[in-house]
C-alpha positions in Angstrom: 36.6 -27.9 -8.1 38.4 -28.0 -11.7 39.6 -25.4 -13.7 36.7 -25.8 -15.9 34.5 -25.6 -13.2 35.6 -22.5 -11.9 35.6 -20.8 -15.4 32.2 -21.9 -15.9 31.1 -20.8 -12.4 33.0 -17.4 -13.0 31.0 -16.8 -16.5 27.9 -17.8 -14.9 27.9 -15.3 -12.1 29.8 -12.9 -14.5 26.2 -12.6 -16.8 24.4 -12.2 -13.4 26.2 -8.9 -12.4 26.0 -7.8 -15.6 22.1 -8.2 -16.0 21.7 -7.1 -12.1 20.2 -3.5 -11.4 21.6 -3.9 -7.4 24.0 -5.9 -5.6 24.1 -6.3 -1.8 27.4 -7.7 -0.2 26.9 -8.7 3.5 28.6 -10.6 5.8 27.4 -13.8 7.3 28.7 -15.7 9.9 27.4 -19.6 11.2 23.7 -19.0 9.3 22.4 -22.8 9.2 21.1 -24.3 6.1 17.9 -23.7 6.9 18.7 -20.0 7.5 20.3 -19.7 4.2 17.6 -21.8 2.4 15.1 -19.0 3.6 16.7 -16.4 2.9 17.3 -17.3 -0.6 13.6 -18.4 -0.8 12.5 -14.6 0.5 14.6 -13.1 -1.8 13.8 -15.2 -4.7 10.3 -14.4 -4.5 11.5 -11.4 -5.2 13.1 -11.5 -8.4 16.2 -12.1 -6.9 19.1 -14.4 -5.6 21.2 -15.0 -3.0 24.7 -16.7 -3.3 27.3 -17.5 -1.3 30.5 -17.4 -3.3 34.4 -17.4 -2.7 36.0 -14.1 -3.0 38.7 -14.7 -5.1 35.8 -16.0 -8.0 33.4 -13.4 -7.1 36.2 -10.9 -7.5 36.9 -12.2 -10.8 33.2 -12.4 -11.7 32.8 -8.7 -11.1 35.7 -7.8 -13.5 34.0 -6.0 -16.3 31.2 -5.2 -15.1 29.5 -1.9 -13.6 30.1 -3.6 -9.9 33.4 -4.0 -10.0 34.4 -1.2 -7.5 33.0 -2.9 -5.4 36.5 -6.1 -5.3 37.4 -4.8 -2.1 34.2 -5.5 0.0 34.8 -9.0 -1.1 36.6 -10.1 2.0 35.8 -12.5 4.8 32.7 -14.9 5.2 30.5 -12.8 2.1 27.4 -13.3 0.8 25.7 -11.5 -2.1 22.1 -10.5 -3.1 21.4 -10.1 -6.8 18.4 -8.7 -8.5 16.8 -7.0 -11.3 14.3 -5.3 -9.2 16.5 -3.5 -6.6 14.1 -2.2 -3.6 11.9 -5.5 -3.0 15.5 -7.3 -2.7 17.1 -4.7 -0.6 14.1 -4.8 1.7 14.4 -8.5 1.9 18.0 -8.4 2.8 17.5 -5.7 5.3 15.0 -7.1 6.9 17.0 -11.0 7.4 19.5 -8.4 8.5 17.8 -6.4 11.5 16.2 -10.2 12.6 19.6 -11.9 12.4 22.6 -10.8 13.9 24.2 -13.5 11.9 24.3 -11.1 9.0 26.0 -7.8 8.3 25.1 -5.5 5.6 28.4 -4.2 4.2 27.9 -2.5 0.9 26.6 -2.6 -2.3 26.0 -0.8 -5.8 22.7 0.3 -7.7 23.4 0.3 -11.5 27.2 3.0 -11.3 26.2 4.4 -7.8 28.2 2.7 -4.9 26.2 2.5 -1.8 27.3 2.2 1.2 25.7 0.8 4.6 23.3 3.4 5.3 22.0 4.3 1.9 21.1 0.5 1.6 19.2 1.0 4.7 17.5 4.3 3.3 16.9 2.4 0.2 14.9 -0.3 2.3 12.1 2.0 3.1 11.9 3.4 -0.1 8.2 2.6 -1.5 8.9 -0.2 -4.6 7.7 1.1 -8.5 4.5 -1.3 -7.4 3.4 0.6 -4.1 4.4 3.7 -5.6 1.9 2.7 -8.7 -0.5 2.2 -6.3 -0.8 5.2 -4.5 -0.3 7.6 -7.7 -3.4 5.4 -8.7 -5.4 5.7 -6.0 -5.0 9.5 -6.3 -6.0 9.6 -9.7 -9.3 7.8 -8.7 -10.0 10.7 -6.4 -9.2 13.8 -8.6 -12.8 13.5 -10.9 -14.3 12.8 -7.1 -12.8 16.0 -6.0 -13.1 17.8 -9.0 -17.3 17.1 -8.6 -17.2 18.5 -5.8 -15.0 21.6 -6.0 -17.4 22.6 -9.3 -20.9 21.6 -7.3 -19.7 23.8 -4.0 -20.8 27.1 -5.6 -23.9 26.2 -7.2 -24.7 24.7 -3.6 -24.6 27.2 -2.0 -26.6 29.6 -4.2 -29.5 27.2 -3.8 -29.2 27.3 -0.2 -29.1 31.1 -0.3 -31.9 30.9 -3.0 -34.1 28.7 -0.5 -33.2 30.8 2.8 -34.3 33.8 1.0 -37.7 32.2 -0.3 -38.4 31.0 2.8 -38.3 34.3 4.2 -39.9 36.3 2.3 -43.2 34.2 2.3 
């Protein structure tokens, strides 16, 4: 690859990192093709990508931006997971990662925070902002429900008193 190449390359995954809300860096060692070409279609899906870059242009890349604390991970056979939308991606990466011992989760950032192997992991069974949607939702559909109810208790139960003491007094 040319100089210009590289620079071009280098700018190109330079504007990634800096639009990116999390990074993963894992390790990968002999993942085939097709391996590779799923993962990066899971994690696409997702809003993400997956790249396989050298370190010494990654490195370079991640000058500048929030990520680049995170140079010294960059060593060995690494891969990286980019996205917008951090906790779908994390969960996709995670999950390759518990199925494939091919891949090692090594570190990563979210916006400033460095994270480090087991937050990722914590990170993974975090609910995303769509599930969490959902289930503040779905407990806003029951609050009117419960509401009924709570105000129609009382008067309930004064017509069941009401009826008990009709009935006996005829």
């Amino acid at each position: 690859m040319n100089r210009t190449k590289k620079s071009e390359l280098i700018k190109s995954i330079h504007s990634t990192f800096k639009c990116a809300d999390v990074l993963v860096i894992t390790h990968h060692a002999h993942l085939t093709v097709k391996e590779i070409e799923d993962l990066r279609a899971k994690i696409r899906a997702v809003g993400g990508c997956y790249k396989v870059v050298k370190n010494r242009l990654a490195r370079l890349a991640l000058l500048d931006t929030r990520y680049a604390n995170l140079r010294h991970l960059l060593t060995g056979p690494t891969s990286l997971t980019i996205s917008k939308n951090p906790i779908p991606a994390i969960k996709v990466i995670v999950e390759f990662a518990n199925k494939n011992e091919k891949i090692t989760i090594i570190g990563g950032g979210l916006g400033e925070q460095v994270l480090d192997t087991n937050e990722i992991y914590v990170l993974s069974t975090t609910p995303s902002i769509e599930e969490s949607r959902n289930n503040i939702t779905s407990v806003l559909r029951n609050v009117p429900r419960k509401i009924v109810t709570i105000i129609g208790a009382p008067a309930s139960k004064i017509t069941r008193v009401l009826r008990f003491h009709s009935i006996s007094d005829s």
